Coordinates of C-alpha atoms in Angstrom, one line a residue:
Chain P
X1357 CA 56.4 -5.6 48.1
X1358 CA 56.6 -2.0 49.5
X1359 CA 55.8 -0.6 46.0
X1360 CA 52.8 -2.9 45.6
X1361 CA 51.4 -1.8 49.0
X1362 CA 52.0 1.8 48.1
X1363 CA 50.2 1.4 44.7
X1364 CA 47.2 -0.3 46.4
X1365 CA 46.9 2.5 49.0
X1366 CA 47.0 5.1 46.2
X1367 CA 44.3 3.2 44.3
X1368 CA 42.2 3.3 47.5
X1369 CA 42.1 7.0 47.6
X1370 CA 39.6 7.6 44.8
X1371 CA 37.4 4.9 46.4
X1372 CA 37.6 6.6 49.7
X1373 CA 36.9 10.0 48.3
X1374 CA 34.0 8.7 46.2
X1375 CA 32.5 6.9 49.1
X1376 CA 32.7 9.8 51.5
X1377 CA 31.4 12.2 48.9
X1378 CA 28.4 10.0 48.4
X1379 CA 27.7 9.6 52.1
X1380 CA 28.2 13.3 52.7
X1381 CA 25.7 14.1 49.9
X1382 CA 23.1 11.8 51.4
X1383 CA 23.6 13.2 55.0
X1384 CA 23.5 16.7 53.5
X1385 CA 20.1 15.8 52.0
X1386 CA 18.7 14.6 55.3
X1387 CA 15.7 16.8 56.3
X1388 CA 15.6 18.8 59.5
X1389 CA 17.9 21.4 61.0
X1390 CA 20.4 20.1 63.5
X1391 CA 20.7 23.3 65.5
X1392 CA 16.9 23.8 65.8
X1393 CA 16.5 20.1 66.9
X1394 CA 19.0 20.8 69.7
X1395 CA 16.4 23.2 71.2
X1396 CA 13.5 20.8 70.9
X1397 CA 10.1 22.6 71.0
X1398 CA 11.7 26.0 71.9
X1399 CA 12.8 28.5 69.4
X1400 CA 16.6 28.7 69.1
X1401 CA 18.0 32.2 69.9
X1402 CA 19.0 33.9 66.6
X1403 CA 22.5 34.9 67.5
X1404 CA 23.3 31.3 68.7
X1405 CA 21.9 29.9 65.4
X1406 CA 24.0 32.4 63.4
X1407 CA 27.2 31.7 65.5
X1408 CA 26.8 28.0 65.2
X1409 CA 26.0 27.9 61.5
X1410 CA 29.1 30.0 61.0
X1411 CA 31.2 27.7 63.2
X1412 CA 30.1 24.5 61.6
X1413 CA 30.3 26.0 58.0
X1414 CA 26.6 25.4 57.5
X1415 CA 26.1 28.4 55.4
X1416 CA 28.6 27.3 52.8
X1417 CA 27.7 25.4 49.7
X1418 CA 27.7 21.6 49.8
X1419 CA 31.1 21.1 48.1
X1420 CA 32.9 23.6 50.4
X1421 CA 31.4 21.9 53.4
X1422 CA 32.7 18.6 52.1
X1423 CA 36.2 20.1 51.5
X1424 CA 36.2 21.4 55.1
X1425 CA 35.4 18.0 56.3
X1426 CA 37.7 15.9 54.1
X1427 CA 40.7 18.2 54.6
X1428 CA 40.2 18.0 58.3
X1429 CA 39.8 14.2 58.2
X1430 CA 43.1 13.8 56.4
X1431 CA 44.7 15.7 59.3
X1432 CA 43.1 13.3 61.8
X1433 CA 40.4 15.8 62.8
X1434 CA 37.0 14.3 62.3
X1435 CA 35.2 17.3 63.6
X1436 CA 32.9 17.8 66.7
X1437 CA 29.3 17.1 67.2
X1438 CA 26.9 20.0 67.6
X1439 CA 27.1 19.5 71.3
X1440 CA 30.9 20.0 71.1
X1441 CA 32.1 16.5 71.7
X1442 CA 35.0 15.2 69.5
X1443 CA 33.6 12.7 66.9
X1444 CA 36.7 10.6 67.2
X1445 CA 36.2 10.0 70.9
X1446 CA 32.5 9.0 70.4
X1447 CA 33.5 6.7 67.6
X1448 CA 36.4 5.1 69.4
X1449 CA 34.4 3.8 72.3
X1450 CA 31.5 2.5 70.0
X1451 CA 34.0 1.1 67.5
X1452 CA 35.6 -1.1 70.2
X1453 CA 32.2 -2.9 70.7
X1454 CA 31.6 -3.5 67.1
X1455 CA 35.2 -4.6 66.5
X1456 CA 34.9 -7.1 69.4
X1457 CA 31.7 -8.4 68.0
X1458 CA 32.9 -8.7 64.4
X1459 CA 36.2 -10.4 65.3
X1460 CA 34.5 -12.9 67.6
X1461 CA 32.0 -13.6 64.7
X1462 CA 35.0 -13.8 62.3
X1463 CA 36.8 -16.4 64.5
X1464 CA 33.6 -18.5 64.9
X1465 CA 33.1 -18.3 61.1
X1466 CA 36.6 -19.5 60.4
X1467 CA 36.6 -22.3 62.9
X1468 CA 33.0 -23.6 62.3
X1469 CA 32.9 -22.9 58.6
X1470 CA 36.2 -24.5 57.7
X1471 CA 35.6 -27.3 60.2
X1472 CA 32.2 -28.3 58.7
X1473 CA 33.4 -27.7 55.2
X1474 CA 36.3 -30.1 55.8
X1475 CA 34.0 -32.7 57.3
X1476 CA 31.6 -32.5 54.4
X1477 CA 34.3 -32.5 51.7
X1478 CA 35.9 -35.7 53.2
X1479 CA 32.5 -37.4 53.2
X1480 CA 31.4 -36.1 49.9
X1481 CA 28.2 -37.7 48.5
X1482 CA 27.4 -39.5 51.8
X1483 CA 24.6 -38.8 54.2
X1484 CA 26.7 -36.5 56.4
X1485 CA 27.7 -34.4 53.4
X1486 CA 24.0 -34.0 52.5
X1487 CA 23.2 -33.1 56.2
X1488 CA 25.8 -30.4 56.2
X1489 CA 24.6 -29.0 52.9
X1490 CA 21.0 -29.0 54.0
X1491 CA 21.9 -27.2 57.3
X1492 CA 23.9 -24.5 55.3
X1493 CA 20.8 -23.9 53.2
X1494 CA 18.7 -23.3 56.3
X1495 CA 21.4 -21.1 57.8
X1496 CA 21.6 -19.0 54.7
X1497 CA 17.9 -18.5 54.5
X1498 CA 17.0 -17.6 58.0
X1499 CA 17.6 -13.9 58.4
X1500 CA 19.7 -12.4 61.3
X1501 CA 16.5 -10.8 62.6
X1502 CA 15.0 -14.3 63.1
X1503 CA 18.0 -16.2 64.4
X1504 CA 18.7 -13.4 66.8
X1505 CA 15.4 -13.5 68.5
X1506 CA 15.0 -17.3 68.4
X1507 CA 18.4 -18.0 69.9
X1508 CA 17.9 -15.2 72.5
X1509 CA 14.7 -17.0 73.5
X1510 CA 16.0 -20.5 73.4
X1511 CA 19.7 -20.2 74.6
X1512 CA 19.4 -17.0 76.6
X1513 CA 16.1 -17.3 78.4
X1514 CA 14.7 -20.8 78.2
X1515 CA 18.0 -22.5 78.9
X1516 CA 18.6 -20.3 81.9
X1517 CA 15.1 -20.9 83.2
X1518 CA 15.4 -24.7 82.9
X1519 CA 19.0 -25.0 84.3
X1520 CA 19.4 -22.0 86.5
X1521 CA 22.8 -21.2 84.9
X1522 CA 23.2 -18.2 82.6
X1523 CA 25.1 -19.7 79.7
X1524 CA 24.6 -16.7 77.4
X1525 CA 23.9 -13.1 78.5
X1526 CA 21.2 -11.7 76.2
X1527 CA 21.8 -8.0 76.6
X1528 CA 24.5 -5.4 76.9
X1529 CA 28.3 -5.9 77.1
X1530 CA 28.8 -6.1 80.9
X1531 CA 30.2 -9.6 80.9
X1532 CA 33.2 -9.1 78.6
X1533 CA 33.8 -11.6 75.9
X1534 CA 31.1 -13.9 77.4
X1535 CA 28.4 -11.4 76.4
X1536 CA 29.6 -11.4 72.7
X1537 CA 29.3 -15.1 72.2
X1538 CA 25.6 -15.4 71.3
X1539 CA 25.4 -12.1 69.2
X1540 CA 28.6 -13.1 67.4
X1541 CA 27.1 -16.4 66.4
X1542 CA 23.9 -14.7 65.2
X1543 CA 26.0 -12.3 63.2
X1544 CA 28.2 -14.9 61.7
X1545 CA 25.3 -17.3 60.8
X1546 CA 25.0 -16.7 57.1
X1547 CA 28.8 -16.3 56.6
X1548 CA 29.3 -19.6 58.3
X1549 CA 27.1 -21.3 55.8
X1550 CA 28.7 -19.7 52.8
X1551 CA 32.2 -20.5 54.1
X1552 CA 31.2 -24.1 54.7
X1553 CA 30.0 -24.4 51.1
X1554 CA 33.1 -22.7 49.9
X1555 CA 35.5 -24.9 51.9
X1556 CA 33.7 -28.0 50.7
X1557 CA 33.9 -27.1 47.0
X1558 CA 37.4 -25.7 47.2
X1559 CA 38.7 -28.8 49.2
X1560 CA 36.9 -31.3 47.1
X1561 CA 38.6 -29.8 44.0
X1562 CA 42.0 -29.8 45.5
X1563 CA 41.6 -33.4 46.7
X1564 CA 41.3 -34.5 43.0
X1565 CA 44.7 -32.9 42.2
X1566 CA 47.7 -35.0 41.0
X1567 CA 49.9 -34.0 43.9
X1568 CA 47.4 -35.3 46.4
X1569 CA 47.4 -38.7 44.6
X1570 CA 51.2 -38.7 44.6
X1571 CA 51.2 -37.9 48.4
X1572 CA 48.8 -40.7 49.0
X1573 CA 50.8 -43.1 46.8
X1574 CA 54.0 -42.2 48.8
X1575 CA 52.2 -43.6 51.8
X1576 CA 51.7 -40.3 53.6
X1577 CA 49.3 -40.4 56.5
X1578 CA 45.8 -39.2 55.5
X1579 CA 45.9 -36.5 58.2
X1580 CA 49.1 -35.0 56.7
X1581 CA 47.8 -35.2 53.1
X1582 CA 44.7 -33.3 54.0
X1583 CA 46.2 -30.8 56.4
X1584 CA 49.5 -29.9 54.8
X1585 CA 48.7 -30.4 51.1
X1586 CA 45.0 -30.2 50.4
X1587 CA 43.9 -27.6 52.9
X1588 CA 46.7 -25.2 52.4
X1589 CA 46.1 -25.1 48.7
X1590 CA 42.3 -24.8 49.2
X1591 CA 42.8 -21.9 51.5
X1592 CA 43.1 -19.0 49.0
X1593 CA 39.4 -18.6 48.2
X1594 CA 38.6 -19.0 51.9
X1595 CA 40.9 -16.2 52.9
X1596 CA 39.5 -14.0 50.2
X1597 CA 36.0 -14.6 51.6
X1598 CA 37.0 -14.0 55.2
X1599 CA 38.8 -10.8 54.4
X1600 CA 35.9 -9.3 52.5
X1601 CA 33.5 -10.5 55.1
X1602 CA 35.1 -8.5 57.9
X1603 CA 33.7 -5.3 56.4
X1604 CA 30.3 -7.0 55.8
X1605 CA 30.1 -8.2 59.4
X1606 CA 31.0 -4.7 60.8
X1607 CA 28.6 -2.9 58.5
X1608 CA 25.8 -5.5 59.0
X1609 CA 26.0 -5.5 62.7
X1610 CA 23.3 -2.9 63.4
X1611 CA 20.5 -5.4 63.5
X1612 CA 22.4 -7.8 65.8
X1613 CA 23.4 -4.7 68.0
X1614 CA 19.8 -3.7 68.2
X1615 CA 18.5 -7.2 69.2
X1616 CA 21.2 -7.7 71.9
X1617 CA 21.5 -4.0 73.0
X1618 CA 25.1 -3.7 72.2
X1619 CA 26.3 -0.1 72.1
X1620 CA 28.2 -0.4 68.9
X1621 CA 28.7 1.9 65.8
X1622 CA 25.6 0.6 64.2
X1623 CA 23.4 1.9 67.0
X1624 CA 25.5 5.1 67.2
X1625 CA 25.0 5.7 63.5
X1626 CA 21.2 5.1 63.8
X1627 CA 21.0 7.6 66.6
X1628 CA 23.2 10.2 64.9
X1629 CA 21.1 10.0 61.7
X1630 CA 18.1 11.0 63.8
X1631 CA 19.9 13.7 65.6
X1632 CA 21.3 15.0 62.4
X1633 CA 24.9 14.7 63.6
X1634 CA 26.5 14.7 60.2
X1635 CA 30.1 14.5 61.2
X1636 CA 29.5 11.3 63.3
X1637 CA 27.5 9.6 60.4
X1638 CA 30.2 10.4 57.9
X1639 CA 33.0 9.5 60.3
X1640 CA 31.5 6.1 61.0
X1641 CA 30.9 5.2 57.4
X1642 CA 34.4 6.5 56.4
X1643 CA 35.9 4.2 59.1
X1644 CA 34.0 1.3 57.7
X1645 CA 35.2 2.0 54.2
X1646 CA 38.7 2.1 55.5
X1647 CA 38.2 -1.3 57.2
X1648 CA 37.0 -2.7 53.9
X1649 CA 39.9 -1.4 51.9
X1650 CA 42.5 -2.5 54.5
X1651 CA 41.0 -5.9 54.9
X1652 CA 41.1 -6.5 51.1
X1653 CA 44.7 -5.3 51.0
X1654 CA 45.7 -7.7 53.8
X1655 CA 44.0 -10.6 52.0
X1656 CA 46.0 -9.8 48.9
X1657 CA 49.3 -9.8 50.8
X1658 CA 48.3 -13.1 52.5
X1659 CA 48.1 -14.7 49.1
X1660 CA 51.9 -14.5 48.8
X1661 CA 52.2 -16.3 52.2
X1662 CA 49.8 -19.0 51.3
X1663 CA 51.1 -19.6 47.8
X1664 CA 54.8 -18.8 47.3
X1665 CA 54.3 -18.8 43.5
X1666 CA 52.4 -15.5 43.9
X1667 CA 54.9 -12.5 44.0
X1668 CA 54.3 -8.9 44.2
X1669 CA 56.6 -6.5 42.5
Chain T
X909 CA 11.1 -39.8 25.3
X910 CA 12.7 -37.8 28.0
X911 CA 15.2 -40.6 28.7
X912 CA 16.7 -40.4 25.2
X913 CA 16.4 -36.6 25.0
X914 CA 18.4 -35.7 28.1
X915 CA 21.9 -37.1 27.2
X916 CA 21.5 -35.6 23.7
X917 CA 20.6 -32.2 25.2
X918 CA 23.4 -32.3 27.7
X919 CA 25.8 -33.1 24.9
X920 CA 24.6 -30.2 22.9
X921 CA 25.2 -27.9 25.8
X922 CA 28.8 -28.9 26.2
X923 CA 29.3 -28.3 22.5
X924 CA 27.9 -24.8 23.0
X925 CA 30.9 -23.5 24.7
X926 CA 33.0 -24.2 21.6
X927 CA 30.7 -23.1 18.9
X928 CA 27.1 -22.5 18.2
X929 CA 25.5 -25.8 17.2
X930 CA 24.1 -25.8 13.6
X931 CA 20.5 -25.0 13.3
X932 CA 19.3 -28.5 12.4
X933 CA 16.0 -29.4 14.1
X934 CA 16.5 -31.6 17.2
X935 CA 14.9 -34.9 16.5
X936 CA 13.3 -36.6 19.6
X937 CA 12.5 -33.3 21.2
X938 CA 9.6 -31.3 19.8
X939 CA 10.0 -28.7 22.6
X940 CA 13.2 -27.2 21.2
X941 CA 11.8 -26.9 17.7
X942 CA 8.5 -25.2 18.7
X943 CA 10.2 -21.8 19.3
X944 CA 10.9 -21.2 15.6
X945 CA 13.4 -18.5 14.9
X946 CA 14.7 -18.2 18.4
X947 CA 15.4 -21.9 18.6
X948 CA 19.2 -21.7 18.9
X949 CA 19.5 -19.4 21.9
X950 CA 16.5 -21.2 23.6
X951 CA 18.2 -24.6 23.6
X952 CA 20.2 -23.9 26.8
X953 CA 17.0 -22.8 28.5
X954 CA 14.8 -25.6 27.4
X955 CA 17.5 -28.0 28.3
X956 CA 17.8 -26.4 31.8
X957 CA 14.0 -26.6 32.1
X958 CA 14.0 -30.3 31.2
X959 CA 16.6 -30.9 33.9
X960 CA 15.0 -28.5 36.4
X961 CA 11.5 -29.9 36.5
X962 CA 12.8 -33.3 37.7
X963 CA 14.7 -31.8 40.7
X964 CA 13.0 -32.2 44.1
X965 CA 14.6 -29.0 45.3
X966 CA 13.0 -27.1 42.4
X967 CA 9.6 -28.6 42.9
X968 CA 9.6 -27.9 46.6
X969 CA 10.6 -24.3 46.1
X970 CA 8.2 -23.7 43.3
X971 CA 5.3 -25.0 45.4
X972 CA 6.3 -22.8 48.3
X973 CA 6.7 -19.7 46.1
X974 CA 3.3 -20.5 44.5
X975 CA 1.6 -20.5 47.8
X976 CA 3.3 -17.3 48.9
X977 CA 2.5 -15.6 45.7
X978 CA -1.1 -16.6 46.0
X979 CA -1.0 -15.2 49.6
X980 CA 0.3 -11.9 48.3
X981 CA -2.2 -11.6 45.4
X982 CA -5.3 -12.9 47.2
X983 CA -4.9 -12.9 51.0
X984 CA -8.6 -13.1 51.3
X985 CA -8.5 -16.8 50.3
X986 CA -6.5 -17.6 53.4
X987 CA -8.3 -15.6 56.0
X988 CA -11.7 -14.0 56.4
X989 CA -10.2 -11.4 58.8
X990 CA -9.1 -8.1 57.3
X991 CA -6.3 -6.8 59.4
X992 CA -6.4 -3.4 57.8
X993 CA -9.8 -3.0 59.4
X994 CA -8.9 -1.8 63.0
X995 CA -12.3 -3.0 64.3
X996 CA -11.1 -6.6 64.0
X997 CA -8.6 -6.0 66.9
X998 CA -9.8 -6.1 70.5
X999 CA -7.3 -4.6 73.0
X1000 CA -8.9 -6.8 75.7
X1001 CA -7.8 -9.9 73.7
X1002 CA -4.1 -8.9 73.5
X1003 CA -1.4 -11.5 73.6
X1004 CA -3.6 -14.5 73.5
X1005 CA -2.1 -18.0 72.9
X1006 CA -2.9 -19.7 69.5
X1007 CA -6.5 -21.1 69.6
X1008 CA -9.1 -22.2 67.2
X1009 CA -10.3 -18.7 66.7
X1010 CA -6.9 -17.1 66.4
X1011 CA -4.6 -19.7 64.9
X1012 CA -1.4 -17.8 65.6
X1013 CA -2.8 -16.0 68.7
X1014 CA -3.1 -12.3 69.0
X1015 CA -0.5 -9.5 69.1
X1016 CA 0.0 -6.6 71.6
X1017 CA -2.9 -4.7 70.1
X1018 CA -5.2 -7.7 70.2
X1019 CA -5.1 -8.1 66.4
X1020 CA -5.1 -11.6 64.8
X1021 CA -1.5 -12.6 64.1
X1022 CA -2.5 -15.1 61.4
X1023 CA -4.3 -12.6 59.3
X1024 CA -1.6 -10.0 59.7
X1025 CA 1.1 -12.5 58.7
X1026 CA -0.9 -13.5 55.6
X1027 CA -1.4 -9.9 54.5
X1028 CA 2.3 -9.2 55.2
X1029 CA 3.3 -11.4 52.3
X1030 CA 2.4 -8.8 49.6
X1031 CA 4.7 -6.0 50.7
X1032 CA 7.7 -8.4 51.2
X1033 CA 7.2 -9.9 47.7
X1034 CA 6.6 -6.5 46.1
X1035 CA 9.9 -5.1 47.5
X1036 CA 11.8 -8.3 46.6
X1037 CA 10.5 -8.4 43.0
X1038 CA 10.8 -4.7 42.3
X1039 CA 14.3 -4.5 43.6
X1040 CA 15.3 -7.6 41.7
X1041 CA 13.8 -6.2 38.4
X1042 CA 15.5 -2.8 39.0
X1043 CA 19.0 -4.3 39.8
X1044 CA 18.8 -6.7 36.8
X1045 CA 17.7 -3.9 34.5
X1046 CA 20.3 -1.3 35.6
X1047 CA 23.2 -3.5 36.6
X1048 CA 22.6 -5.9 33.7
X1049 CA 22.3 -3.2 31.0
X1050 CA 25.4 -1.2 32.3
X1051 CA 27.3 -4.5 32.7
X1052 CA 26.5 -5.4 29.1
X1053 CA 27.6 -2.1 27.8
X1054 CA 30.8 -2.0 30.0
X1055 CA 31.8 -5.6 29.2
X1056 CA 31.0 -5.3 25.5
X1057 CA 32.5 -1.9 24.8
X1058 CA 35.4 -2.0 27.3
X1059 CA 37.6 1.1 27.3
X1060 CA 36.6 4.4 28.9
X1061 CA 32.9 3.5 29.8
X1062 CA 34.1 0.3 31.3
X1063 CA 36.8 1.9 33.4
X1064 CA 34.4 4.6 34.6
X1065 CA 31.6 2.3 35.5
X1066 CA 34.0 -0.1 37.3
X1067 CA 35.4 2.7 39.4
X1068 CA 31.9 3.7 40.3
X1069 CA 30.9 0.2 41.4
X1070 CA 34.1 0.0 43.5
X1071 CA 32.8 3.0 45.5
X1072 CA 29.5 1.3 46.0
X1073 CA 31.1 -1.9 47.1
X1074 CA 33.0 -0.1 49.8
X1075 CA 29.8 1.2 51.4
X1076 CA 28.3 -1.1 54.0
X1077 CA 24.9 -1.9 52.5
X1078 CA 22.7 -2.1 55.6
X1079 CA 24.0 1.3 56.8
X1080 CA 23.8 2.8 53.3
X1081 CA 20.2 1.7 53.0
X1082 CA 19.5 3.1 56.5
X1083 CA 20.9 6.5 55.4
X1084 CA 19.1 6.7 52.2
X1085 CA 15.8 5.9 53.8
X1086 CA 16.4 8.5 56.5
X1087 CA 16.3 11.1 53.7
X1088 CA 12.7 10.1 53.0
X1089 CA 11.0 10.7 56.4
X1090 CA 8.4 8.0 56.0
X1091 CA 9.4 4.7 54.4
X1092 CA 7.2 3.0 51.8
X1093 CA 7.5 0.0 49.5
X1094 CA 9.0 2.3 46.9
X1095 CA 11.6 4.1 49.0
X1096 CA 12.8 0.7 50.4
X1097 CA 13.0 -0.6 46.9
X1098 CA 15.0 2.4 45.8
X1099 CA 17.4 2.3 48.7
X1100 CA 18.1 -1.5 48.1
X1101 CA 18.4 -1.2 44.4
X1102 CA 20.8 1.8 44.6
X1103 CA 23.2 -0.3 46.8
X1104 CA 22.7 -3.7 45.1
X1105 CA 23.0 -2.9 41.3
X1106 CA 26.8 -3.0 41.3
X1107 CA 26.8 -6.7 42.1
X1108 CA 24.6 -7.6 39.1
X1109 CA 26.9 -5.2 37.0
X1110 CA 30.0 -7.2 37.9
X1111 CA 28.5 -10.5 37.2
X1112 CA 27.1 -9.4 33.9
X1113 CA 30.3 -7.7 32.9
X1114 CA 32.4 -10.8 33.6
X1115 CA 29.9 -13.0 31.7
X1116 CA 29.9 -10.6 28.7
X1117 CA 33.7 -10.5 28.6
X1118 CA 33.7 -14.3 28.5
X1119 CA 31.0 -14.5 25.9
X1120 CA 32.3 -12.0 23.5
X1121 CA 35.5 -13.8 22.8
X1122 CA 33.7 -17.1 22.0
X1123 CA 34.1 -18.4 18.4
X1124 CA 30.4 -17.9 17.6
X1125 CA 30.7 -14.2 18.3
X1126 CA 33.8 -13.9 16.1
X1127 CA 31.9 -16.0 13.4
X1128 CA 28.9 -13.7 13.6
X1129 CA 31.2 -10.6 13.3
X1130 CA 32.9 -12.2 10.3
X1131 CA 29.6 -12.7 8.7
X1132 CA 29.0 -9.0 9.0
X1133 CA 26.6 -8.8 12.0
X1134 CA 26.2 -5.4 13.5
X1135 CA 27.4 -4.6 17.1
X1136 CA 23.8 -4.3 18.2
X1137 CA 22.9 -7.6 16.7
X1138 CA 25.8 -9.4 18.3
X1139 CA 25.2 -7.7 21.6
X1140 CA 21.5 -8.6 21.9
X1141 CA 21.3 -11.8 19.8
X1142 CA 24.5 -13.6 20.8
X1143 CA 26.2 -12.1 23.8
X1144 CA 23.2 -11.2 26.0
X1145 CA 21.4 -14.6 25.8
X1146 CA 24.7 -16.4 26.6
X1147 CA 25.5 -14.1 29.6
X1148 CA 22.1 -14.2 31.3
X1149 CA 22.5 -17.5 33.1
X1150 CA 24.6 -16.3 36.0
X1151 CA 22.7 -13.1 36.3
X1152 CA 19.4 -15.0 36.6
X1153 CA 20.8 -17.4 39.3
X1154 CA 22.1 -14.4 41.4
X1155 CA 18.9 -12.5 40.8
X1156 CA 16.8 -15.4 42.1
X1157 CA 19.0 -15.8 45.3
X1158 CA 19.0 -12.0 45.8
X1159 CA 15.3 -11.8 45.6
X1160 CA 15.3 -13.8 48.9
X1161 CA 18.0 -11.6 50.3
X1162 CA 16.1 -8.4 49.4
X1163 CA 13.0 -9.7 51.3
X1164 CA 15.2 -10.4 54.3
X1165 CA 16.7 -6.9 54.0
X1166 CA 13.3 -5.3 53.8
X1167 CA 12.3 -7.0 57.0
X1168 CA 15.5 -5.8 58.6
X1169 CA 15.0 -2.2 57.6
X1170 CA 11.3 -2.3 58.7
X1171 CA 12.4 -3.8 62.0
X1172 CA 14.8 -0.9 62.4
X1173 CA 12.0 1.5 61.9
X1174 CA 13.2 3.1 58.6
X1175 CA 11.4 0.7 56.2
X1176 CA 7.7 0.2 55.7
X1177 CA 5.7 2.1 58.2
X1178 CA 2.5 1.3 60.1
X1179 CA -0.5 1.0 59.3
X1180 CA 1.1 -0.9 56.3
X1181 CA 1.8 -4.5 57.3
X1182 CA 5.3 -5.9 57.0
X1183 CA 6.9 -8.9 58.7
X1184 CA 9.8 -6.9 59.9
X1185 CA 7.4 -4.3 61.3
X1186 CA 5.4 -7.1 63.1
X1187 CA 8.6 -8.4 64.6
X1188 CA 9.5 -4.9 65.9
X1189 CA 6.0 -4.5 67.3
X1190 CA 6.1 -7.8 69.2
X1191 CA 9.6 -7.2 70.5
X1192 CA 8.9 -5.3 73.7
X1193 CA 6.7 -8.1 75.1
X1194 CA 8.6 -10.9 73.3
X1195 CA 9.4 -12.9 76.4
X1196 CA 5.8 -13.0 77.6
X1197 CA 4.2 -13.6 74.3
X1198 CA 6.5 -15.1 71.6
X1199 CA 3.9 -16.1 68.9
X1200 CA 3.3 -12.6 67.5
X1201 CA 7.1 -12.5 66.8
X1202 CA 7.8 -16.1 65.9
X1203 CA 5.1 -16.6 63.3
X1204 CA 6.0 -13.7 61.0
X1205 CA 9.6 -14.7 61.5
X1206 CA 8.8 -18.2 60.4
X1207 CA 6.9 -16.9 57.2
X1208 CA 9.8 -14.6 56.5
X1209 CA 12.4 -17.5 56.8
X1210 CA 10.4 -19.9 54.7
X1211 CA 9.9 -17.2 51.9
X1212 CA 13.7 -16.5 51.8
X1213 CA 14.4 -20.2 51.9
X1214 CA 12.1 -20.8 49.0
X1215 CA 13.9 -18.3 46.8
X1216 CA 17.4 -19.4 47.8
X1217 CA 16.5 -23.1 47.1
X1218 CA 15.1 -22.0 43.7
X1219 CA 18.3 -20.1 43.0
X1220 CA 20.4 -23.2 43.9
X1221 CA 18.2 -25.5 41.7
X1222 CA 18.5 -23.1 38.8
X1223 CA 22.2 -22.8 39.1
X1224 CA 22.6 -26.6 39.2
X1225 CA 20.5 -26.8 36.0
X1226 CA 22.3 -24.1 34.2
X1227 CA 25.8 -24.9 35.1
X1228 CA 26.7 -28.3 33.6
X1229 CA 30.1 -28.3 35.2
X1230 CA 28.6 -28.8 38.6
X1231 CA 26.9 -32.0 37.6

């Protein structure tokens, strides 16, 4: 087990290096001078420019700059912005918001997706099944951009106007978990639909297995057959999907964050791109790549828990 | 005729996974025999087509896509107002509710929302189609080579795609677009294609690996067919099915992605018209006047829905296991 984790982490290093190099190259190619932009319309004093270019290694060739960055990052130093603020402190506060959003979305996805999929699989071929399938088709097709604004208008504004009670805050994170509910649902929308379909297919397949027939023949209650035998065996593809989706949710949160004014990493990245804050941009993307790699590793380790036949050497 | 042809065709398709059916002309169906020479690889497709054109899901999506395509090619058929002509907008008429004159009302600049929505179709479809073609060409070709050759090219390309998979696509596209100061249809296409080709690559590679170990490939090799002939005559046509399904669904996804990027301000720029841009423009006054936001949003959703429905229908037709 330990060896397996070690091997997986070693395999992740080239991916991490490749991804950061790619992002660093794109950020390097961004037009505009970060130091000049700090001074706005005024001309930056020459000695300041020279000192800062020296301090931030801006005069070095691309690959040397990348080396400075990556060797610092491996020692836990993600650099400073051109205003002198630690990148890690900026990212930490923004990261919390996106992490809250993504995890709320992931929980909603798991509960609603598996629930609906279970419901559809047990009523396969009937009207309820068709209804669920049709609604997943709609949920997949309507982009986040649209569900965000429509739900903001209907559940956030109209519902408050007609009842006088604020069910869902529509902007900011001042209300704690409560303010994440609506954005998290919007963010999870497409994933809920995919997970529902996946659960339905996976469970329908498992329900046809011999051991299910045996369990039913033994007189086991239906609840137990579905819960203990069918669902557990159907779970592997679902866990794979959920694990891979955490990265997608965090990386795709920028539109949801913009609609609901959440100060997360998507918005921070957006601003940093325009202020040419290279270390912040690369730091955020590196962090997301790490989340992706770790989530996939955890998924692989969960397989052994779900299916004892799977062993890691 | 179709009643007797369908079970025969279905049967032939099942047999296909074991060996290539002998080239005897199929009686009862003149459709398969018409494409002389290429008749054997075409049988899966003509069979799928027979199945497809009876599916309500396919008919509905095809009609929708037809209307949207017409809208993109000839928007003048749908509206007499030219939204690219600024004199059609009157600031005094801003944010009017839908009326007989302005079907969808007017936006913050007093422009006709209906005309703008109709004209927005072409940029969305252009991005969707070009990105799909690019990803299928690049990802498909590399996937074919990697899957067929194996070895070093496969290992290298697979590592490269792993790197791309790890990068979050919306943020990656946002970064690439920031390099070009002003987004256009072509830069958006480039940004989306750069991040999306690895998916096509993986699907193609997996399909090619499955196809190349089939009996008919071994038979062709035993008969002395060259690598190139096996690759393009046998492996490629039998690996295209899943790529086409994913490409159709992705076409809708790319259209949604374009709207998202344009909404964020890095995609298509004004004065060009894009649904995402219209949504961004309507946003500041959204709670007073929802129609300039909701109508482009509805068109966007229906367009994406049409392509995803088409993809679902094509998959059901091409994959006999799901029947």
